[in-house]
mmCIF file of C-alpha atoms and ligand atoms in Angstrom:
data_model
loop_
_atom_site.group_PDB
_atom_site.id
_atom_site.type_symbol
_atom_site.label_atom_id
_atom_site.label_comp_id
_atom_site.label_asym_id
_atom_site.label_seq_id
_atom_site.Cartn_x
_atom_site.Cartn_y
_atom_site.Cartn_z
ATOM 1 C CA MET A 1 17.469 126.654 -225.958
ATOM 2 C CA PRO A 2 13.950 126.544 -227.198
ATOM 3 C CA GLN A 3 12.071 123.094 -226.975
ATOM 4 C CA PRO A 4 8.725 121.662 -228.580
ATOM 5 C CA LEU A 5 5.798 123.223 -226.326
ATOM 6 C CA ALA A 6 4.086 119.700 -226.596
ATOM 7 C CA ASP A 7 7.062 118.020 -224.292
ATOM 8 C CA VAL A 8 7.581 120.999 -222.015
ATOM 9 C CA LEU A 9 3.883 121.494 -221.050
ATOM 10 C CA ALA A 10 3.802 117.696 -220.360
ATOM 11 C CA GLU A 11 6.595 117.982 -217.875
ATOM 12 C CA VAL A 12 4.590 120.852 -216.380
ATOM 13 C CA ARG A 13 1.744 118.740 -216.154
ATOM 14 C CA GLU A 14 3.554 116.220 -213.790
ATOM 15 C CA LEU A 15 5.003 118.699 -211.967
ATOM 16 C CA LEU A 16 1.404 120.377 -211.255
ATOM 17 C CA LEU A 17 -0.054 116.790 -210.513
ATOM 18 C CA ASP A 18 3.117 115.438 -208.251
ATOM 19 C CA PRO A 19 2.267 115.940 -204.576
ATOM 20 C CA GLY A 20 5.441 117.479 -203.989
ATOM 21 C CA LEU A 21 3.890 120.835 -205.771
ATOM 22 C CA THR A 22 4.074 123.814 -203.997
ATOM 23 C CA ARG A 23 2.680 126.404 -205.834
ATOM 24 C CA ALA A 24 2.311 127.402 -209.803
ATOM 25 C CA VAL A 25 1.352 130.486 -211.466
ATOM 26 C CA ALA A 26 0.521 130.697 -214.994
ATOM 27 C CA ALA A 27 0.063 134.116 -216.476
ATOM 28 C CA GLY A 28 0.658 136.109 -219.619
ATOM 29 C CA ARG A 29 -0.528 135.317 -223.070
ATOM 30 C CA ARG A 30 1.077 133.773 -226.262
ATOM 31 C CA ARG A 31 1.361 135.830 -229.355
ATOM 32 C CA GLY A 32 -1.833 136.348 -231.311
ATOM 33 C CA PHE A 33 -3.916 134.565 -228.409
ATOM 34 C CA THR A 34 -5.778 135.683 -225.420
ATOM 35 C CA PRO A 35 -6.589 133.211 -222.478
ATOM 36 C CA SER A 36 -10.090 132.918 -221.190
ATOM 37 C CA VAL A 37 -8.730 133.687 -217.717
ATOM 38 C CA THR A 38 -5.735 136.440 -216.687
ATOM 39 C CA ARG A 39 -3.804 134.183 -214.655
ATOM 40 C CA ALA A 40 -4.124 130.969 -212.454
ATOM 41 C CA GLU A 41 -2.688 129.750 -209.665
ATOM 42 C CA LEU A 42 -2.389 126.094 -207.961
ATOM 43 C CA ARG A 43 -1.526 125.234 -204.607
ATOM 44 C CA PRO A 44 -2.217 121.945 -202.528
ATOM 45 C CA VAL A 45 -4.788 122.657 -199.491
ATOM 46 C CA THR A 46 -6.081 120.459 -196.572
ATOM 47 C CA LEU A 47 -9.719 121.086 -196.206
ATOM 48 C CA LYS A 48 -12.236 119.575 -193.848
ATOM 49 C CA ALA A 49 -12.867 116.769 -196.476
ATOM 50 C CA GLY A 50 -9.445 116.070 -197.275
ATOM 51 C CA ALA A 51 -6.567 117.073 -199.552
ATOM 52 C CA ARG A 52 -7.361 119.002 -202.767
ATOM 53 C CA LEU A 53 -5.644 121.143 -205.711
ATOM 54 C CA GLN A 54 -6.677 124.496 -205.283
ATOM 55 C CA ILE A 55 -6.998 126.293 -208.486
ATOM 56 C CA VAL A 56 -7.768 130.294 -208.225
ATOM 57 C CA THR A 57 -8.564 131.739 -211.794
ATOM 58 C CA ASP A 58 -8.825 135.554 -212.372
ATOM 59 C CA ASP A 59 -10.760 136.573 -215.108
ATOM 60 C CA GLY A 60 -9.365 140.424 -214.601
ATOM 61 C CA ALA A 61 -12.595 141.303 -213.021
ATOM 62 C CA ARG A 62 -12.478 139.169 -209.787
ATOM 63 C CA PRO A 63 -10.871 135.575 -208.697
ATOM 64 C CA THR A 64 -12.823 132.297 -208.736
ATOM 65 C CA THR A 65 -11.408 129.472 -206.490
ATOM 66 C CA ARG A 66 -12.046 125.721 -207.049
ATOM 67 C CA ASN A 67 -10.826 122.813 -204.651
ATOM 68 C CA VAL A 68 -10.265 119.951 -207.058
ATOM 69 C CA VAL A 69 -9.969 116.457 -205.734
ATOM 70 C CA PRO A 70 -6.236 114.803 -206.245
ATOM 71 C CA GLY A 71 -6.985 112.093 -209.140
ATOM 72 C CA PRO A 72 -8.785 112.276 -212.294
ATOM 73 C CA GLU A 73 -10.505 115.416 -211.676
ATOM 74 C CA ALA A 74 -7.219 117.162 -210.547
ATOM 75 C CA ALA A 75 -6.068 116.191 -214.171
ATOM 76 C CA GLU A 76 -8.976 117.200 -215.925
ATOM 77 C CA ALA A 77 -8.614 120.871 -214.253
ATOM 78 C CA VAL A 78 -4.702 120.757 -215.040
ATOM 79 C CA ASP A 79 -5.146 119.302 -218.609
ATOM 80 C CA SER A 80 -7.751 122.591 -219.408
ATOM 81 C CA LEU A 81 -5.565 125.208 -218.006
ATOM 82 C CA LEU A 82 -2.448 123.879 -219.722
ATOM 83 C CA ALA A 83 -4.904 124.179 -222.970
ATOM 84 C CA GLU A 84 -4.847 127.939 -222.206
ATOM 85 C CA PRO A 85 -2.483 130.076 -224.370
ATOM 86 C CA PHE A 86 -0.515 131.674 -221.317
ATOM 87 C CA GLY A 87 2.535 133.154 -222.047
ATOM 88 C CA ASN A 88 4.386 131.694 -219.041
ATOM 89 C CA TRP A 89 4.183 128.801 -216.264
ATOM 90 C CA HIS A 90 6.233 129.056 -212.897
ATOM 91 C CA ILE A 91 6.169 126.171 -210.737
ATOM 92 C CA GLU A 92 7.611 125.562 -207.196
ATOM 93 C CA THR A 93 8.207 122.113 -205.803
ATOM 94 C CA ALA A 94 9.800 120.913 -202.728
ATOM 95 C CA SER A 95 12.832 120.597 -204.350
ATOM 96 C CA SER A 96 13.184 122.882 -207.743
ATOM 97 C CA THR A 97 11.773 125.898 -209.164
ATOM 98 C CA VAL A 98 10.887 125.730 -213.210
ATOM 99 C CA GLN A 99 9.858 128.395 -215.177
ATOM 100 C CA VAL A 100 8.663 128.057 -218.590
ATOM 101 C CA ARG A 101 8.127 131.365 -221.115
ATOM 102 C CA ILE A 102 6.632 130.476 -224.230
ATOM 103 C CA THR A 103 8.328 132.226 -227.489
ATOM 104 C CA LYS A 104 6.821 134.108 -229.954
ATOM 105 C CA LYS A 105 7.409 131.359 -232.291
ATOM 106 C CA GLY A 106 5.539 129.017 -230.096
ATOM 107 C CA ASP A 107 8.166 126.720 -228.822
ATOM 108 C CA ALA A 108 9.090 126.721 -225.247
ATOM 109 C CA GLN A 109 11.850 127.945 -223.179
ATOM 110 C CA ILE A 110 12.352 125.993 -219.962
ATOM 111 C CA HIS A 111 14.710 127.014 -216.731
ATOM 112 C CA ARG A 112 14.863 124.852 -214.049
ATOM 113 C CA ALA A 113 16.767 125.399 -210.658
ATOM 114 C CA SER A 114 17.004 123.252 -207.944
ATOM 115 C CA ALA A 115 16.214 124.644 -204.739
ATOM 116 C CA SER A 116 18.927 125.276 -202.939
ATOM 117 C CA ARG A 117 19.645 125.192 -199.361
ATOM 118 C CA ASP A 118 19.555 128.772 -199.315
ATOM 119 C CA SER A 119 16.395 129.246 -200.971
ATOM 120 C CA ALA A 120 14.637 126.828 -198.695
ATOM 121 C CA ALA A 121 15.949 128.396 -195.854
ATOM 122 C CA ALA A 122 14.958 132.001 -197.403
ATOM 123 C CA ASP A 123 11.295 130.323 -198.092
ATOM 124 C CA HIS A 124 11.323 129.035 -194.385
ATOM 125 C CA ASP A 125 11.754 132.624 -193.237
ATOM 126 C CA ARG A 126 9.414 134.292 -195.862
ATOM 127 C CA THR A 127 6.643 132.224 -194.216
ATOM 128 C CA LYS A 128 8.000 132.432 -190.789
ATOM 129 C CA GLN A 129 7.964 136.101 -191.131
ATOM 130 C CA TRP A 130 3.787 136.229 -192.256
ATOM 131 C CA LEU A 131 1.311 133.832 -190.529
ATOM 132 C CA LEU A 132 -0.865 133.976 -193.535
ATOM 133 C CA ASP A 133 1.258 133.550 -196.767
ATOM 134 C CA PRO A 134 1.139 136.706 -199.217
ATOM 135 C CA GLY A 135 0.465 134.624 -201.785
ATOM 136 C CA ASP A 136 -2.859 133.339 -199.964
ATOM 137 C CA PRO A 137 -5.910 133.760 -202.453
ATOM 138 C CA LEU A 138 -7.463 135.972 -199.811
ATOM 139 C CA PHE A 139 -5.080 139.163 -200.411
ATOM 140 C CA GLU A 140 -5.863 139.031 -204.261
ATOM 141 C CA VAL A 141 -9.386 139.195 -203.007
ATOM 142 C CA ILE A 142 -9.090 141.908 -200.598
ATOM 143 C CA GLY A 143 -6.073 143.483 -202.059
ATOM 144 C CA GLY A 144 -2.826 142.704 -200.243
ATOM 145 C CA ASN A 145 -1.021 146.567 -199.477
ATOM 146 C CA ALA A 146 2.091 146.373 -196.952
ATOM 147 C CA ALA A 147 -0.206 148.063 -194.567
ATOM 148 C CA LYS A 148 -3.115 145.769 -194.685
ATOM 149 C CA ARG A 149 -0.728 142.673 -194.640
ATOM 150 C CA ARG A 150 0.931 143.953 -191.435
ATOM 151 C CA GLN A 151 -2.372 144.592 -189.663
ATOM 152 C CA ILE A 152 -3.685 141.225 -190.847
ATOM 153 C CA ASP A 153 -0.381 139.593 -189.461
ATOM 154 C CA ALA A 154 -0.184 141.659 -186.201
ATOM 155 C CA PHE A 155 -4.260 140.545 -185.836
ATOM 156 C CA LEU A 156 -2.986 137.128 -186.337
ATOM 157 C CA ARG A 157 -0.055 137.125 -184.060
ATOM 158 C CA ALA A 158 -2.550 138.414 -181.318
ATOM 159 C CA LEU A 159 -4.676 135.389 -182.071
ATOM 160 C CA GLU A 160 -1.800 133.208 -182.029
ATOM 161 C CA ALA A 161 -0.526 134.448 -178.526
ATOM 162 C CA THR A 162 -3.966 134.036 -177.193
ATOM 163 C CA LEU A 163 -4.694 130.493 -178.383
ATOM 164 C CA PRO A 164 -3.684 127.444 -176.575
ATOM 165 C CA ALA A 165 -0.795 125.602 -178.661
ATOM 166 C CA GLU A 166 -2.847 122.663 -179.191
ATOM 167 C CA LEU A 167 -6.275 123.562 -180.538
ATOM 168 C CA PRO A 168 -9.496 121.667 -180.138
ATOM 169 C CA PRO A 169 -10.165 119.855 -183.099
ATOM 170 C CA THR A 170 -13.171 122.023 -184.348
ATOM 171 C CA LEU A 171 -13.274 125.722 -183.227
ATOM 172 C CA ARG A 172 -16.223 127.863 -183.395
ATOM 173 C CA VAL A 173 -15.711 131.288 -184.140
ATOM 174 C CA VAL A 174 -17.755 134.677 -184.495
ATOM 175 C CA ASP A 175 -16.691 137.976 -185.813
ATOM 176 C CA LEU A 176 -19.277 140.621 -184.191
ATOM 177 C CA GLY A 177 -18.713 143.944 -186.423
ATOM 178 C CA CYS A 178 -17.151 142.238 -189.019
ATOM 179 C CA GLY A 179 -17.320 144.594 -191.373
ATOM 180 C CA ASN A 180 -16.009 143.994 -194.889
ATOM 181 C CA ALA A 181 -14.572 140.745 -193.160
ATOM 182 C CA TYR A 182 -11.104 140.713 -194.215
ATOM 183 C CA LEU A 183 -9.801 140.140 -190.813
ATOM 184 C CA THR A 184 -12.597 137.233 -190.474
ATOM 185 C CA PHE A 185 -11.458 135.487 -193.503
ATOM 186 C CA ALA A 186 -7.713 135.868 -192.457
ATOM 187 C CA ALA A 187 -8.591 134.289 -189.004
ATOM 188 C CA TYR A 188 -10.454 131.433 -190.621
ATOM 189 C CA ARG A 189 -7.549 130.921 -193.093
ATOM 190 C CA TYR A 190 -4.854 130.738 -190.571
ATOM 191 C CA LEU A 191 -6.777 128.643 -188.296
ATOM 192 C CA ALA A 192 -7.797 126.273 -191.022
ATOM 193 C CA GLY A 193 -3.985 126.145 -192.347
ATOM 194 C CA ARG A 194 -3.414 124.382 -188.304
ATOM 195 C CA GLY A 195 -5.179 121.582 -189.304
ATOM 196 C CA VAL A 196 -8.236 122.144 -187.114
ATOM 197 C CA SER A 197 -11.981 122.016 -188.348
ATOM 198 C CA VAL A 198 -13.116 125.831 -188.306
ATOM 199 C CA GLU A 199 -16.625 127.436 -188.114
ATOM 200 C CA VAL A 200 -16.812 130.984 -188.409
ATOM 201 C CA VAL A 201 -19.935 133.330 -188.472
ATOM 202 C CA GLY A 202 -19.406 136.989 -189.406
ATOM 203 C CA VAL A 203 -22.096 139.273 -187.651
ATOM 204 C CA ASP A 204 -22.584 143.016 -188.999
ATOM 205 C CA VAL A 205 -25.591 145.031 -188.594
ATOM 206 C CA ARG A 206 -25.448 145.985 -192.674
ATOM 207 C CA GLU A 207 -26.933 143.620 -194.849
ATOM 208 C CA ASP A 208 -24.874 144.903 -197.800
ATOM 209 C CA GLN A 209 -21.876 144.049 -195.777
ATOM 210 C CA ARG A 210 -23.638 140.072 -195.241
ATOM 211 C CA VAL A 211 -24.145 139.902 -199.490
ATOM 212 C CA ARG A 212 -20.827 141.132 -200.005
ATOM 213 C CA ASN A 213 -19.344 138.933 -197.502
ATOM 214 C CA SER A 214 -20.910 135.860 -198.392
ATOM 215 C CA ALA A 215 -20.015 136.257 -202.224
ATOM 216 C CA VAL A 216 -16.185 136.630 -201.047
ATOM 217 C CA ALA A 217 -16.886 133.404 -199.278
ATOM 218 C CA GLU A 218 -18.009 131.788 -202.225
ATOM 219 C CA SER A 219 -15.243 133.197 -204.617
ATOM 220 C CA LEU A 220 -12.436 131.701 -201.857
ATOM 221 C CA GLY A 221 -14.549 128.368 -201.532
ATOM 222 C CA CYS A 222 -15.136 128.195 -198.159
ATOM 223 C CA SER A 223 -18.744 129.165 -197.934
ATOM 224 C CA ASP A 224 -19.515 125.782 -196.172
ATOM 225 C CA ASP A 225 -17.084 126.874 -193.411
ATOM 226 C CA VAL A 226 -17.340 130.866 -193.409
ATOM 227 C CA SER A 227 -21.264 132.514 -193.142
ATOM 228 C CA PHE A 228 -22.438 135.940 -192.211
ATOM 229 C CA VAL A 229 -25.360 137.195 -190.723
ATOM 230 C CA ALA A 230 -26.814 140.468 -190.703
ATOM 231 C CA GLY A 231 -27.895 141.712 -187.294
ATOM 232 C CA THR A 232 -26.792 143.225 -184.206
ATOM 233 C CA ILE A 233 -24.301 142.230 -181.976
ATOM 234 C CA SER A 234 -26.486 142.325 -178.959
ATOM 235 C CA SER A 235 -28.998 140.278 -180.597
ATOM 236 C CA ALA A 236 -28.056 138.385 -183.765
ATOM 237 C CA SER A 237 -28.495 134.637 -183.395
ATOM 238 C CA LEU A 238 -26.093 132.378 -184.377
ATOM 239 C CA PRO A 239 -26.132 128.756 -185.595
ATOM 240 C CA PHE A 240 -23.430 127.855 -182.656
ATOM 241 C CA GLU A 241 -22.075 128.945 -179.220
ATOM 242 C CA PRO A 242 -18.402 130.168 -180.210
ATOM 243 C CA ASP A 243 -15.237 129.244 -178.622
ATOM 244 C CA LEU A 244 -13.723 132.309 -179.668
ATOM 245 C CA VAL A 245 -14.945 135.775 -180.294
ATOM 246 C CA LEU A 246 -13.671 138.493 -181.958
ATOM 247 C CA ALA A 247 -14.802 141.960 -181.956
ATOM 248 C CA LEU A 248 -12.147 144.424 -183.916
ATOM 249 C CA HIS A 249 -12.878 148.129 -184.058
ATOM 250 C CA ALA A 250 -16.588 147.551 -183.360
ATOM 251 C CA CYS A 251 -17.827 151.193 -182.490
ATOM 252 C CA ASP A 252 -17.780 152.662 -179.097
ATOM 253 C CA THR A 253 -20.536 150.374 -176.970
ATOM 254 C CA ALA A 254 -20.752 147.704 -179.836
ATOM 255 C CA THR A 255 -17.228 146.553 -178.045
ATOM 256 C CA ASP A 256 -19.246 146.031 -174.761
ATOM 257 C CA GLU A 257 -22.032 144.298 -176.685
ATOM 258 C CA ALA A 258 -19.536 141.988 -178.080
ATOM 259 C CA LEU A 259 -17.810 141.431 -174.797
ATOM 260 C CA ALA A 260 -21.310 140.966 -173.163
ATOM 261 C CA ARG A 261 -22.108 138.111 -175.126
ATOM 262 C CA ALA A 262 -18.854 136.611 -175.171
ATOM 263 C CA VAL A 263 -19.633 136.344 -170.984
ATOM 264 C CA GLY A 264 -23.014 134.815 -171.800
ATOM 265 C CA TRP A 265 -21.873 132.628 -173.983
ATOM 266 C CA SER A 266 -19.241 131.718 -171.724
ATOM 267 C CA ALA A 267 -16.635 131.806 -174.507
ATOM 268 C CA SER A 268 -13.226 130.344 -174.463
ATOM 269 C CA TRP A 269 -11.192 133.362 -175.896
ATOM 270 C CA VAL A 270 -12.042 136.753 -176.676
ATOM 271 C CA LEU A 271 -10.002 139.469 -178.877
ATOM 272 C CA ALA A 272 -11.410 142.842 -178.712
ATOM 273 C CA ALA A 273 -9.748 145.557 -180.219
ATOM 274 C CA PRO A 274 -12.042 148.820 -178.883
ATOM 275 C CA CYS A 275 -12.713 151.412 -181.490
ATOM 276 C CA CYS A 276 -14.350 155.108 -180.728
ATOM 277 C CA HIS A 277 -14.882 155.673 -176.807
ATOM 278 C CA HIS A 278 -18.091 157.950 -176.005
ATOM 279 C CA ASP A 279 -19.950 156.414 -173.332
ATOM 280 C CA ILE A 280 -17.382 156.842 -170.107
ATOM 281 C CA ALA A 281 -15.949 160.184 -172.048
ATOM 282 C CA ALA A 282 -19.863 161.840 -171.968
ATOM 283 C CA GLN A 283 -20.056 160.576 -168.584
ATOM 284 C CA LEU A 284 -16.862 162.302 -167.148
ATOM 285 C CA LYS A 285 -17.863 165.516 -168.857
ATOM 286 C CA GLY A 286 -19.184 167.897 -166.831
ATOM 287 C CA ARG A 287 -18.205 165.992 -163.426
ATOM 288 C CA THR A 288 -15.883 166.966 -160.818
ATOM 289 C CA ALA A 289 -13.075 164.345 -160.992
ATOM 290 C CA PRO A 290 -12.076 163.002 -157.491
ATOM 291 C CA ALA A 291 -9.141 164.594 -155.551
ATOM 292 C CA PRO A 292 -6.457 165.125 -156.505
ATOM 293 C CA PHE A 293 -7.102 164.218 -159.919
ATOM 294 C CA GLY A 294 -8.939 167.132 -161.255
ATOM 295 C CA GLU A 295 -5.904 168.311 -163.678
ATOM 296 C CA LEU A 296 -6.673 165.015 -165.373
ATOM 297 C CA THR A 297 -9.929 165.871 -166.862
ATOM 298 C CA ARG A 298 -9.605 169.377 -166.899
ATOM 299 C CA HIS A 299 -8.722 169.651 -170.727
ATOM 300 C CA ALA A 300 -10.853 168.138 -173.676
ATOM 301 C CA ILE A 301 -8.182 166.086 -175.201
ATOM 302 C CA MET A 302 -6.786 164.709 -172.120
ATOM 303 C CA ARG A 303 -9.988 164.089 -170.399
ATOM 304 C CA GLU A 304 -10.783 162.150 -173.737
ATOM 305 C CA ARG A 305 -7.716 160.179 -173.403
ATOM 306 C CA PHE A 306 -8.508 159.436 -169.982
ATOM 307 C CA ALA A 307 -11.665 158.119 -170.531
ATOM 308 C CA ASP A 308 -10.207 155.738 -173.358
ATOM 309 C CA VAL A 309 -8.133 154.273 -170.954
ATOM 310 C CA LEU A 310 -10.867 154.496 -167.909
ATOM 311 C CA THR A 311 -13.152 152.647 -170.488
ATOM 312 C CA ASP A 312 -10.689 149.874 -171.034
ATOM 313 C CA THR A 313 -9.299 149.331 -167.476
ATOM 314 C CA LEU A 314 -13.174 148.728 -166.442
ATOM 315 C CA ARG A 315 -13.667 146.493 -169.425
ATOM 316 C CA ALA A 316 -10.824 144.500 -168.312
ATOM 317 C CA SER A 317 -12.005 144.691 -164.857
ATOM 318 C CA LEU A 318 -15.373 143.528 -165.579
ATOM 319 C CA LEU A 319 -13.996 140.387 -167.665
ATOM 320 C CA ARG A 320 -11.707 139.262 -164.944
ATOM 321 C CA LEU A 321 -14.844 139.676 -162.059
ATOM 322 C CA ASN A 322 -16.388 136.930 -164.852
ATOM 323 C CA GLY A 323 -14.005 134.390 -164.941
ATOM 324 C CA TYR A 324 -11.525 135.747 -167.444
ATOM 325 C CA ARG A 325 -7.997 136.100 -167.384
ATOM 326 C CA VAL A 326 -7.314 139.384 -169.497
ATOM 327 C CA ASP A 327 -4.098 140.790 -171.331
ATOM 328 C CA VAL A 328 -4.061 144.748 -172.686
ATOM 329 C CA VAL A 329 -2.023 144.621 -175.297
ATOM 330 C CA GLU A 330 -0.914 146.941 -178.269
ATOM 331 C CA PHE A 331 -2.389 145.537 -181.198
ATOM 332 C CA ILE A 332 -0.388 147.292 -183.703
ATOM 333 C CA ASP A 333 2.058 150.137 -183.605
ATOM 334 C CA SER A 334 0.199 153.323 -183.723
ATOM 335 C CA ALA A 335 1.604 154.711 -187.087
ATOM 336 C CA HIS A 336 -0.627 152.142 -188.738
ATOM 337 C CA THR A 337 -3.657 153.166 -186.677
ATOM 338 C CA PRO A 338 -4.354 155.337 -183.543
ATOM 339 C CA ARG A 339 -6.894 152.245 -182.548
ATOM 340 C CA ASN A 340 -3.883 150.158 -181.382
ATOM 341 C CA LEU A 341 -5.177 148.395 -178.106
ATOM 342 C CA MET A 342 -6.302 144.861 -177.782
ATOM 343 C CA LEU A 343 -8.067 143.128 -174.895
ATOM 344 C CA ARG A 344 -7.099 139.321 -175.288
ATOM 345 C CA ALA A 345 -9.202 137.366 -172.733
ATOM 346 C CA ARG A 346 -9.121 133.634 -171.923
ATOM 347 C CA ARG A 347 -11.775 131.940 -169.619
ATOM 348 C CA THR A 348 -10.556 130.331 -166.581
ATOM 349 C CA GLY A 349 -13.821 130.529 -164.862
ATOM 350 C CA ALA A 350 -12.121 131.838 -161.555
ATOM 351 C CA ALA A 351 -14.320 133.437 -159.173
ATOM 352 C CA PRO A 352 -13.408 137.072 -158.606
ATOM 353 C CA THR A 353 -11.305 137.926 -155.319
ATOM 354 C CA SER A 354 -12.449 140.004 -153.010
ATOM 355 C CA ALA A 355 -9.886 142.192 -153.693
ATOM 356 C CA GLN A 356 -10.824 142.600 -157.372
ATOM 357 C CA LEU A 357 -14.263 142.968 -156.367
ATOM 358 C CA SER A 358 -13.520 146.471 -154.186
ATOM 359 C CA GLU A 359 -10.942 147.457 -156.810
ATOM 360 C CA TYR A 360 -13.581 147.664 -159.643
ATOM 361 C CA ALA A 361 -16.494 148.790 -157.058
ATOM 362 C CA SER A 362 -13.909 152.090 -155.527
ATOM 363 C CA LEU A 363 -12.867 152.806 -159.342
ATOM 364 C CA VAL A 364 -16.643 153.423 -160.391
ATOM 365 C CA GLU A 365 -17.677 155.156 -157.438
ATOM 366 C CA GLU A 366 -14.819 157.543 -157.191
ATOM 367 C CA TRP A 367 -15.060 158.647 -160.413
ATOM 368 C CA GLY A 368 -19.300 158.602 -160.864
ATOM 369 C CA VAL A 369 -19.132 156.470 -163.819
ATOM 370 C CA LYS A 370 -21.454 152.966 -164.752
ATOM 371 C CA PRO A 371 -19.878 151.544 -167.863
ATOM 372 C CA ALA A 372 -21.952 150.433 -170.328
ATOM 373 C CA LEU A 373 -20.726 146.744 -169.764
ATOM 374 C CA SER A 374 -21.601 146.447 -166.454
ATOM 375 C CA THR A 375 -25.531 147.027 -167.597
ATOM 376 C CA MET A 376 -25.224 144.501 -170.198
ATOM 377 C CA LEU A 377 -23.517 141.660 -168.575
ATOM 378 C CA PRO A 378 -25.995 138.512 -168.061
ATOM 379 C CA SER A 379 -26.893 138.487 -164.112
HETATM 380 C C1 LIG B 1 -15.155 150.384 -187.941
HETATM 381 S S1 LIG B 1 -16.010 148.504 -188.853
HETATM 382 C C2 LIG B 1 -14.761 147.431 -188.323
HETATM 383 C C3 LIG B 1 -14.972 146.302 -189.180
HETATM 384 C C4 LIG B 1 -14.064 145.119 -189.062
HETATM 385 N N1 LIG B 1 -14.111 144.021 -187.595
HETATM 386 C C5 LIG B 1 -12.409 145.329 -189.120
HETATM 387 O O1 LIG B 1 -11.822 145.648 -187.765
HETATM 388 O O2 LIG B 1 -11.912 145.819 -190.184
HETATM 389 C C6 LIG B 1 -17.116 148.348 -187.418
HETATM 390 C C7 LIG B 1 -18.121 147.754 -187.979
HETATM 391 O O3 LIG B 1 -19.206 147.115 -186.717
HETATM 392 C C8 LIG B 1 -20.490 147.121 -187.257
HETATM 393 N N2 LIG B 1 -21.509 147.840 -186.421
HETATM 394 C C9 LIG B 1 -21.232 148.584 -185.579
HETATM 395 N N3 LIG B 1 -22.429 148.623 -184.333
HETATM 396 C C10 LIG B 1 -22.647 147.361 -184.418
HETATM 397 C C11 LIG B 1 -23.591 146.627 -183.915
HETATM 398 N N4 LIG B 1 -24.276 147.196 -182.697
HETATM 399 N N5 LIG B 1 -24.193 145.546 -184.329
HETATM 400 C C12 LIG B 1 -23.657 144.760 -185.356
HETATM 401 N N6 LIG B 1 -22.870 145.534 -186.237
HETATM 402 C C13 LIG B 1 -22.189 146.612 -185.748
HETATM 403 C C14 LIG B 1 -20.460 148.478 -188.328
HETATM 404 O O4 LIG B 1 -21.664 148.189 -189.446
HETATM 405 C C15 LIG B 1 -19.256 148.241 -189.297
HETATM 406 O O5 LIG B 1 -19.407 147.424 -190.401
#
């Protein structure tokens, strides 16, 4: 049954400004009108500065994020969105879902459903299924196809498994070789969502990535907390010594540069997903394998795979010798990417045992290799 538009919008206004709001989306257009943005999404967020109403609007080219203070500022922002000729509003609160469709005649049809126990349970399952809500504005910026969401989720689960249940009140994070930074932003959104203050710096040798990633941080409204530096992993200077070091798919020995820096900073946690491995592979080529392992390196493909294993084994050993407890895990199953191994390290500060020292020494001696990381570690 159509109702006067003004009455319905007054009800929508109350819901949007209510603390019980979960999420709301405005989209579509009324007959004969075009809103200034194609879509608007509102959700409550908790930032370092306190509670905010986050408003993400999309003009069809790119999203813009504003975080407004509850009260008069939020009311003004909501009023200007309600004045836009959107065709639909969808509002979810803790207790109900309200859908509004504006008819061709300019009236409103409203459908209200209370959040049943089943749908509340389904919501709970959905949010448990993904560590970062698929509705997070990040996915609007980076594109949210299923493979990317799965990769982000696998990464966040590895992060969750590495960090303690109780995080320090401030967490300083560096992402070395951050590339287009979607994992950097995912880490930020996830950690900030755990209620701690998070500062993140992404480092990449490419200046164009710095410029692009800084613009993304602006559009997500997090440029105070997430910044980018153009420079090499081994020499970039950071505004802080990080607690958490990420190095995801940094090419070849760039992973070693990242691990060496993490050790130099005495970072508490390190997550490294190595990428291509050429260093040890090149050293094994043309060298006689210790008996009885000749078969392992006779065929190029076997030598390559063995070199990958030996490289990451030696990296894990060197981290252990430098006071880290290390787990080597599958990052994401290999159907999604062949680079599916991750070193997860937590600093314990423990001195190496003599067994660990001699194991490492005999491994490099038997195979006649000198891992890049061993030449980079602070002495
Ligand atoms: C394969 S991309 C991975 C990007 C991102 N970490 C991810 O997993 O999606 C590797 C990135 O590392 C950067 N890179 C490689 N070697 C580097 C170095 N030595 N110093 C800084 N950046 C480096 C490259 O420019 C590239 O953007």
